[in-house]
Amino acid sequence: AVPRGIRRVALVLTAIAIVVWPLGDAGLHSLERGLYIGAMISSVMACVSLLARAARHSPALGTLSDYLLQQGYRRRYVLLALAGQVLPCMLGFAGVHLLLGVAQRGAHASEAQRLAMFTVVSRSFSSATLWSPTFGNMVILLALYPQLRWGQVLPVGLALAASIIALSLFVDRRLLRAAGPDAPPPPAPPGVLRASAAFLLAMVV
């Protein structure tokens, strides 16, 4: 199922590597290290893809998305910013697609408000790469530096991710102010907290 273009690029890069290998000082340990990192990235991406396929059939995920749609603009903006950190790191682009669908279906007074909702999801998804172990750059970082532990990276990454969310709120402050105060939130549908906890627990495991 691999697209032809990706197969072609992989073959070309393999041929180039074989040609230039004798010109450098790298030994077999370099090849072993590269295969190790590639296998780690492939396994992580495969797991995330399988999780995303399973999540599409989850009633709990539908309950969560319906609950987000019922919120006012300001509250939905903040919730999407937070969810953009969690769902994409567990479900990859499937999580982004889900949140963008929620952002698209919500009620917006202007196109600028709608665009801001899309943008905050994209910003949160990008900042999740700073701390989530399911993204390729974090896998490469931890594989290249065995002395580094994910627990050491996590506080710094979460701090940067939180600062990006705060920066998003600052950049879109005029739109949020123009939207006015949110109406009192509707009562949470029965079982939404239980569905949220069950879904997050399943994804973490």
PDB file of C-alpha atoms in Angstrom:
ATOM      1  CA  ALA A   1       0.000   0.000   0.000  1.00  0.00           C
ATOM      2  CA  VAL A   2       3.028   2.321  -0.018  1.00  0.00           C
ATOM      3  CA  PRO A   3       2.589   5.019  -2.717  1.00  0.00           C
ATOM      4  CA  ARG A   4       4.829   4.707  -5.749  1.00  0.00           C
ATOM      5  CA  GLY A   5       6.447   8.116  -5.182  1.00  0.00           C
ATOM      6  CA  ILE A   6       7.545   7.182  -1.658  1.00  0.00           C
ATOM      7  CA  ARG A   7       8.947   3.866  -2.897  1.00  0.00           C
ATOM      8  CA  ARG A   8      10.894   5.695  -5.601  1.00  0.00           C
ATOM      9  CA  VAL A   9      12.357   8.224  -3.156  1.00  0.00           C
ATOM     10  CA  ALA A  10      13.321   5.456  -0.721  1.00  0.00           C
ATOM     11  CA  LEU A  11      15.132   3.531  -3.481  1.00  0.00           C
ATOM     12  CA  VAL A  12      16.986   6.628  -4.662  1.00  0.00           C
ATOM     13  CA  LEU A  13      18.103   7.488  -1.118  1.00  0.00           C
ATOM     14  CA  THR A  14      19.219   3.898  -0.555  1.00  0.00           C
ATOM     15  CA  ALA A  15      21.286   3.958  -3.747  1.00  0.00           C
ATOM     16  CA  ILE A  16      22.899   7.279  -2.769  1.00  0.00           C
ATOM     17  CA  ALA A  17      23.720   5.911   0.695  1.00  0.00           C
ATOM     18  CA  ILE A  18      25.407   2.836  -0.789  1.00  0.00           C
ATOM     19  CA  VAL A  19      27.504   5.001  -3.119  1.00  0.00           C
ATOM     20  CA  VAL A  20      28.681   7.508  -0.493  1.00  0.00           C
ATOM     21  CA  TRP A  21      29.178   5.051   2.371  1.00  0.00           C
ATOM     22  CA  PRO A  22      32.771   4.087   1.450  1.00  0.00           C
ATOM     23  CA  LEU A  23      33.692   7.785   1.279  1.00  0.00           C
ATOM     24  CA  GLY A  24      33.022   8.376   4.977  1.00  0.00           C
ATOM     25  CA  ASP A  25      34.337   7.019   8.253  1.00  0.00           C
ATOM     26  CA  ALA A  26      31.054   5.418   9.310  1.00  0.00           C
ATOM     27  CA  GLY A  27      31.169   1.744  10.156  1.00  0.00           C
ATOM     28  CA  LEU A  28      28.529  -0.895  10.586  1.00  0.00           C
ATOM     29  CA  HIS A  29      27.536   0.639  13.911  1.00  0.00           C
ATOM     30  CA  SER A  30      26.192   3.677  12.026  1.00  0.00           C
ATOM     31  CA  LEU A  31      24.029   1.461   9.840  1.00  0.00           C
ATOM     32  CA  GLU A  32      22.828  -0.413  12.917  1.00  0.00           C
ATOM     33  CA  ARG A  33      21.964   2.872  14.637  1.00  0.00           C
ATOM     34  CA  GLY A  34      20.092   4.152  11.600  1.00  0.00           C
ATOM     35  CA  LEU A  35      18.073   0.944  11.298  1.00  0.00           C
ATOM     36  CA  TYR A  36      17.321   1.095  15.005  1.00  0.00           C
ATOM     37  CA  ILE A  37      15.976   4.656  14.790  1.00  0.00           C
ATOM     38  CA  GLY A  38      14.025   3.862  11.621  1.00  0.00           C
ATOM     39  CA  ALA A  39      12.444   0.804  13.235  1.00  0.00           C
ATOM     40  CA  MET A  40      11.461   2.861  16.296  1.00  0.00           C
ATOM     41  CA  ILE A  41       9.819   5.555  14.184  1.00  0.00           C
ATOM     42  CA  SER A  42       8.017   2.962  12.043  1.00  0.00           C
ATOM     43  CA  SER A  43       6.681   1.111  15.080  1.00  0.00           C
ATOM     44  CA  VAL A  44       5.448   4.334  16.696  1.00  0.00           C
ATOM     45  CA  MET A  45       3.713   5.466  13.509  1.00  0.00           C
ATOM     46  CA  ALA A  46       2.113   2.044  13.052  1.00  0.00           C
ATOM     47  CA  CYS A  47       0.781   2.067  16.620  1.00  0.00           C
ATOM     48  CA  VAL A  48      -0.619   5.587  16.259  1.00  0.00           C
ATOM     49  CA  SER A  49      -2.274   4.633  12.960  1.00  0.00           C
ATOM     50  CA  LEU A  50      -3.915   1.574  14.518  1.00  0.00           C
ATOM     51  CA  LEU A  51      -5.120   3.656  17.466  1.00  0.00           C
ATOM     52  CA  ALA A  52      -6.626   6.195  15.089  1.00  0.00           C
ATOM     53  CA  ARG A  53      -8.524   3.491  13.196  1.00  0.00           C
ATOM     54  CA  ALA A  54      -9.867   2.055  16.434  1.00  0.00           C
ATOM     55  CA  ALA A  55     -10.855   5.494  17.763  1.00  0.00           C
ATOM     56  CA  ARG A  56     -13.096   6.137  14.750  1.00  0.00           C
ATOM     57  CA  HIS A  57     -15.422   3.413  16.054  1.00  0.00           C
ATOM     58  CA  SER A  58     -15.412   4.751  19.633  1.00  0.00           C
ATOM     59  CA  PRO A  59     -18.781   6.079  20.892  1.00  0.00           C
ATOM     60  CA  ALA A  60     -16.855   7.962  23.594  1.00  0.00           C
ATOM     61  CA  LEU A  61     -15.059  10.037  20.958  1.00  0.00           C
ATOM     62  CA  GLY A  62     -18.384  10.995  19.394  1.00  0.00           C
ATOM     63  CA  THR A  63     -19.700  12.035  22.810  1.00  0.00           C
ATOM     64  CA  LEU A  64     -16.650  14.243  23.358  1.00  0.00           C
ATOM     65  CA  SER A  65     -16.900  15.961  19.969  1.00  0.00           C
ATOM     66  CA  ASP A  66     -20.638  16.624  20.477  1.00  0.00           C
ATOM     67  CA  TYR A  67     -19.883  18.154  23.874  1.00  0.00           C
ATOM     68  CA  LEU A  68     -17.264  20.485  22.364  1.00  0.00           C
ATOM     69  CA  LEU A  69     -19.758  21.671  19.738  1.00  0.00           C
ATOM     70  CA  GLN A  70     -22.209  22.752  22.440  1.00  0.00           C
ATOM     71  CA  GLN A  71     -19.766  25.218  24.021  1.00  0.00           C
ATOM     72  CA  GLY A  72     -19.624  28.954  23.397  1.00  0.00           C
ATOM     73  CA  TYR A  73     -16.971  30.412  21.127  1.00  0.00           C
ATOM     74  CA  ARG A  74     -14.471  31.412  23.808  1.00  0.00           C
ATOM     75  CA  ARG A  75     -14.816  28.190  25.772  1.00  0.00           C
ATOM     76  CA  ARG A  76     -14.623  26.082  22.616  1.00  0.00           C
ATOM     77  CA  TYR A  77     -11.489  27.984  21.531  1.00  0.00           C
ATOM     78  CA  VAL A  78      -9.703  27.151  24.802  1.00  0.00           C
ATOM     79  CA  LEU A  79     -10.929  23.543  24.850  1.00  0.00           C
ATOM     80  CA  LEU A  80      -9.772  22.987  21.277  1.00  0.00           C
ATOM     81  CA  ALA A  81      -6.379  24.479  22.143  1.00  0.00           C
ATOM     82  CA  LEU A  82      -6.035  21.992  24.998  1.00  0.00           C
ATOM     83  CA  ALA A  83      -7.459  19.065  23.043  1.00  0.00           C
ATOM     84  CA  GLY A  84      -5.048  19.876  20.225  1.00  0.00           C
ATOM     85  CA  GLN A  85      -2.236  18.937  22.601  1.00  0.00           C
ATOM     86  CA  VAL A  86      -3.744  15.597  23.645  1.00  0.00           C
ATOM     87  CA  LEU A  87      -5.702  14.019  20.792  1.00  0.00           C
ATOM     88  CA  PRO A  88      -3.142  14.509  17.987  1.00  0.00           C
ATOM     89  CA  CYS A  89      -0.309  13.121  20.110  1.00  0.00           C
ATOM     90  CA  MET A  90      -2.374   9.959  20.614  1.00  0.00           C
ATOM     91  CA  LEU A  91      -4.083   9.697  17.248  1.00  0.00           C
ATOM     92  CA  GLY A  92      -1.741  11.587  14.908  1.00  0.00           C
ATOM     93  CA  PHE A  93      -3.400  13.368  12.007  1.00  0.00           C
ATOM     94  CA  ALA A  94      -6.660  11.533  12.746  1.00  0.00           C
ATOM     95  CA  GLY A  95      -6.900  13.567  15.953  1.00  0.00           C
ATOM     96  CA  VAL A  96      -6.218  16.774  14.039  1.00  0.00           C
ATOM     97  CA  HIS A  97      -8.904  15.864  11.491  1.00  0.00           C
ATOM     98  CA  LEU A  98     -11.414  15.266  14.279  1.00  0.00           C
ATOM     99  CA  LEU A  99     -10.705  18.619  15.940  1.00  0.00           C
ATOM    100  CA  LEU A 100     -10.786  20.512  12.640  1.00  0.00           C
ATOM    101  CA  GLY A 101     -14.198  18.956  12.008  1.00  0.00           C
ATOM    102  CA  VAL A 102     -15.390  20.302  15.370  1.00  0.00           C
ATOM    103  CA  ALA A 103     -13.923  23.728  14.536  1.00  0.00           C
ATOM    104  CA  GLN A 104     -15.664  23.756  11.157  1.00  0.00           C
ATOM    105  CA  ARG A 105     -19.114  22.731  12.403  1.00  0.00           C
ATOM    106  CA  GLY A 106     -19.284  25.267  15.228  1.00  0.00           C
ATOM    107  CA  ALA A 107     -21.265  28.491  14.947  1.00  0.00           C
ATOM    108  CA  HIS A 108     -19.077  31.471  14.001  1.00  0.00           C
ATOM    109  CA  ALA A 109     -20.042  35.108  13.620  1.00  0.00           C
ATOM    110  CA  SER A 110     -17.361  35.795  11.019  1.00  0.00           C
ATOM    111  CA  GLU A 111     -14.841  34.062   8.786  1.00  0.00           C
ATOM    112  CA  ALA A 112     -12.039  35.483  10.962  1.00  0.00           C
ATOM    113  CA  GLN A 113     -13.416  33.640  14.001  1.00  0.00           C
ATOM    114  CA  ARG A 114     -13.633  30.433  12.013  1.00  0.00           C
ATOM    115  CA  LEU A 115     -10.058  30.829  10.788  1.00  0.00           C
ATOM    116  CA  ALA A 116      -8.837  31.503  14.337  1.00  0.00           C
ATOM    117  CA  MET A 117     -10.442  28.245  15.479  1.00  0.00           C
ATOM    118  CA  PHE A 118      -8.604  26.314  12.745  1.00  0.00           C
ATOM    119  CA  THR A 119      -5.354  28.092  13.580  1.00  0.00           C
ATOM    120  CA  VAL A 120      -5.416  27.311  17.290  1.00  0.00           C
ATOM    121  CA  VAL A 121      -5.804  23.593  16.516  1.00  0.00           C
ATOM    122  CA  SER A 122      -2.814  23.753  14.158  1.00  0.00           C
ATOM    123  CA  ARG A 123      -0.693  25.632  16.708  1.00  0.00           C
ATOM    124  CA  SER A 124      -1.496  23.153  19.463  1.00  0.00           C
ATOM    125  CA  PHE A 125      -0.747  20.210  17.182  1.00  0.00           C
ATOM    126  CA  SER A 126       2.620  21.728  16.293  1.00  0.00           C
ATOM    127  CA  SER A 127       3.507  22.430  19.919  1.00  0.00           C
ATOM    128  CA  ALA A 128       2.584  18.873  20.956  1.00  0.00           C
ATOM    129  CA  THR A 129       5.667  17.720  19.057  1.00  0.00           C
ATOM    130  CA  LEU A 130       7.757  19.398  21.770  1.00  0.00           C
ATOM    131  CA  TRP A 131       6.788  16.830  24.410  1.00  0.00           C
ATOM    132  CA  SER A 132       4.815  13.905  22.963  1.00  0.00           C
ATOM    133  CA  PRO A 133       6.785  10.630  22.642  1.00  0.00           C
ATOM    134  CA  THR A 134       4.621   9.555  19.698  1.00  0.00           C
ATOM    135  CA  PHE A 135       6.126  12.105  17.285  1.00  0.00           C
ATOM    136  CA  GLY A 136       9.154  11.263  15.170  1.00  0.00           C
ATOM    137  CA  ASN A 137      11.364  14.118  16.332  1.00  0.00           C
ATOM    138  CA  MET A 138      11.040  13.049  19.977  1.00  0.00           C
ATOM    139  CA  VAL A 139      11.766   9.431  19.032  1.00  0.00           C
ATOM    140  CA  ILE A 140      14.914  10.522  17.171  1.00  0.00           C
ATOM    141  CA  LEU A 141      16.030  12.758  20.052  1.00  0.00           C
ATOM    142  CA  LEU A 142      15.698   9.984  22.638  1.00  0.00           C
ATOM    143  CA  ALA A 143      17.325   7.427  20.337  1.00  0.00           C
ATOM    144  CA  LEU A 144      20.332   9.622  19.497  1.00  0.00           C
ATOM    145  CA  TYR A 145      20.995  10.548  23.131  1.00  0.00           C
ATOM    146  CA  PRO A 146      20.570   7.443  25.319  1.00  0.00           C
ATOM    147  CA  GLN A 147      21.552   9.413  28.421  1.00  0.00           C
ATOM    148  CA  LEU A 148      18.485  11.623  27.918  1.00  0.00           C
ATOM    149  CA  ARG A 149      15.201  10.531  29.481  1.00  0.00           C
ATOM    150  CA  TRP A 150      11.733  11.517  28.345  1.00  0.00           C
ATOM    151  CA  GLY A 151      10.961  12.665  31.883  1.00  0.00           C
ATOM    152  CA  GLN A 152      13.714  15.256  31.538  1.00  0.00           C
ATOM    153  CA  VAL A 153      12.290  16.594  28.274  1.00  0.00           C
ATOM    154  CA  LEU A 154       8.646  16.539  29.376  1.00  0.00           C
ATOM    155  CA  PRO A 155       8.622  19.553  31.769  1.00  0.00           C
ATOM    156  CA  VAL A 156      10.414  21.782  29.258  1.00  0.00           C
ATOM    157  CA  GLY A 157       8.183  20.636  26.403  1.00  0.00           C
ATOM    158  CA  LEU A 158       4.982  21.134  28.408  1.00  0.00           C
ATOM    159  CA  ALA A 159       6.128  24.604  29.460  1.00  0.00           C
ATOM    160  CA  LEU A 160       6.769  25.560  25.830  1.00  0.00           C
ATOM    161  CA  ALA A 161       3.429  24.062  24.765  1.00  0.00           C
ATOM    162  CA  ALA A 162       1.608  26.023  27.479  1.00  0.00           C
ATOM    163  CA  SER A 163       3.347  29.209  26.409  1.00  0.00           C
ATOM    164  CA  ILE A 164       2.211  28.635  22.809  1.00  0.00           C
ATOM    165  CA  ILE A 165      -1.401  28.286  23.965  1.00  0.00           C
ATOM    166  CA  ALA A 166      -1.054  31.499  25.984  1.00  0.00           C
ATOM    167  CA  LEU A 167       0.466  33.197  22.927  1.00  0.00           C
ATOM    168  CA  SER A 168      -2.491  32.046  20.802  1.00  0.00           C
ATOM    169  CA  LEU A 169      -4.905  33.586  23.297  1.00  0.00           C
ATOM    170  CA  PHE A 170      -2.912  36.832  23.171  1.00  0.00           C
ATOM    171  CA  VAL A 171      -2.772  36.933  19.348  1.00  0.00           C
ATOM    172  CA  ASP A 172      -6.528  36.291  19.017  1.00  0.00           C
ATOM    173  CA  ARG A 173      -7.549  38.442  21.990  1.00  0.00           C
ATOM    174  CA  ARG A 174      -9.490  40.899  19.801  1.00  0.00           C
ATOM    175  CA  LEU A 175     -11.546  38.137  18.219  1.00  0.00           C
ATOM    176  CA  LEU A 176     -12.215  36.556  21.594  1.00  0.00           C
ATOM    177  CA  ARG A 177     -13.220  39.925  23.033  1.00  0.00           C
ATOM    178  CA  ALA A 178     -15.455  40.658  20.046  1.00  0.00           C
ATOM    179  CA  ALA A 179     -17.201  37.313  20.472  1.00  0.00           C
ATOM    180  CA  GLY A 180     -18.529  38.522  23.817  1.00  0.00           C
ATOM    181  CA  PRO A 181     -19.038  36.475  26.954  1.00  0.00           C
ATOM    182  CA  ASP A 182     -20.201  32.928  26.484  1.00  0.00           C
ATOM    183  CA  ALA A 183     -23.679  31.942  27.511  1.00  0.00           C
ATOM    184  CA  PRO A 184     -23.870  29.618  30.514  1.00  0.00           C
ATOM    185  CA  PRO A 185     -22.708  26.209  29.330  1.00  0.00           C
ATOM    186  CA  PRO A 186     -25.395  23.583  28.830  1.00  0.00           C
ATOM    187  CA  PRO A 187     -25.403  20.710  31.295  1.00  0.00           C
ATOM    188  CA  ALA A 188     -22.965  18.011  30.363  1.00  0.00           C
ATOM    189  CA  PRO A 189     -24.676  15.084  28.685  1.00  0.00           C
ATOM    190  CA  PRO A 190     -24.931  11.960  30.822  1.00  0.00           C
ATOM    191  CA  GLY A 191     -21.738   9.980  30.877  1.00  0.00           C
ATOM    192  CA  VAL A 192     -19.494  12.576  29.196  1.00  0.00           C
ATOM    193  CA  LEU A 193     -16.963  12.548  32.055  1.00  0.00           C
ATOM    194  CA  ARG A 194     -16.982   8.771  32.166  1.00  0.00           C
ATOM    195  CA  ALA A 195     -16.559   8.615  28.385  1.00  0.00           C
ATOM    196  CA  SER A 196     -13.682  11.115  28.530  1.00  0.00           C
ATOM    197  CA  ALA A 197     -11.885   9.206  31.270  1.00  0.00           C
ATOM    198  CA  ALA A 198     -12.367   5.850  29.530  1.00  0.00           C
ATOM    199  CA  PHE A 199     -11.178   7.193  26.176  1.00  0.00           C
ATOM    200  CA  LEU A 200      -8.074   8.898  27.577  1.00  0.00           C
ATOM    201  CA  LEU A 201      -7.186   5.887  29.705  1.00  0.00           C
ATOM    202  CA  ALA A 202      -7.466   3.582  26.700  1.00  0.00           C
ATOM    203  CA  MET A 203      -5.272   5.854  24.573  1.00  0.00           C
ATOM    204  CA  VAL A 204      -2.613   6.216  27.278  1.00  0.00           C
ATOM    205  CA  VAL A 205      -2.457   2.452  27.804  1.00  0.00           C
TER     206      VAL A 205
END
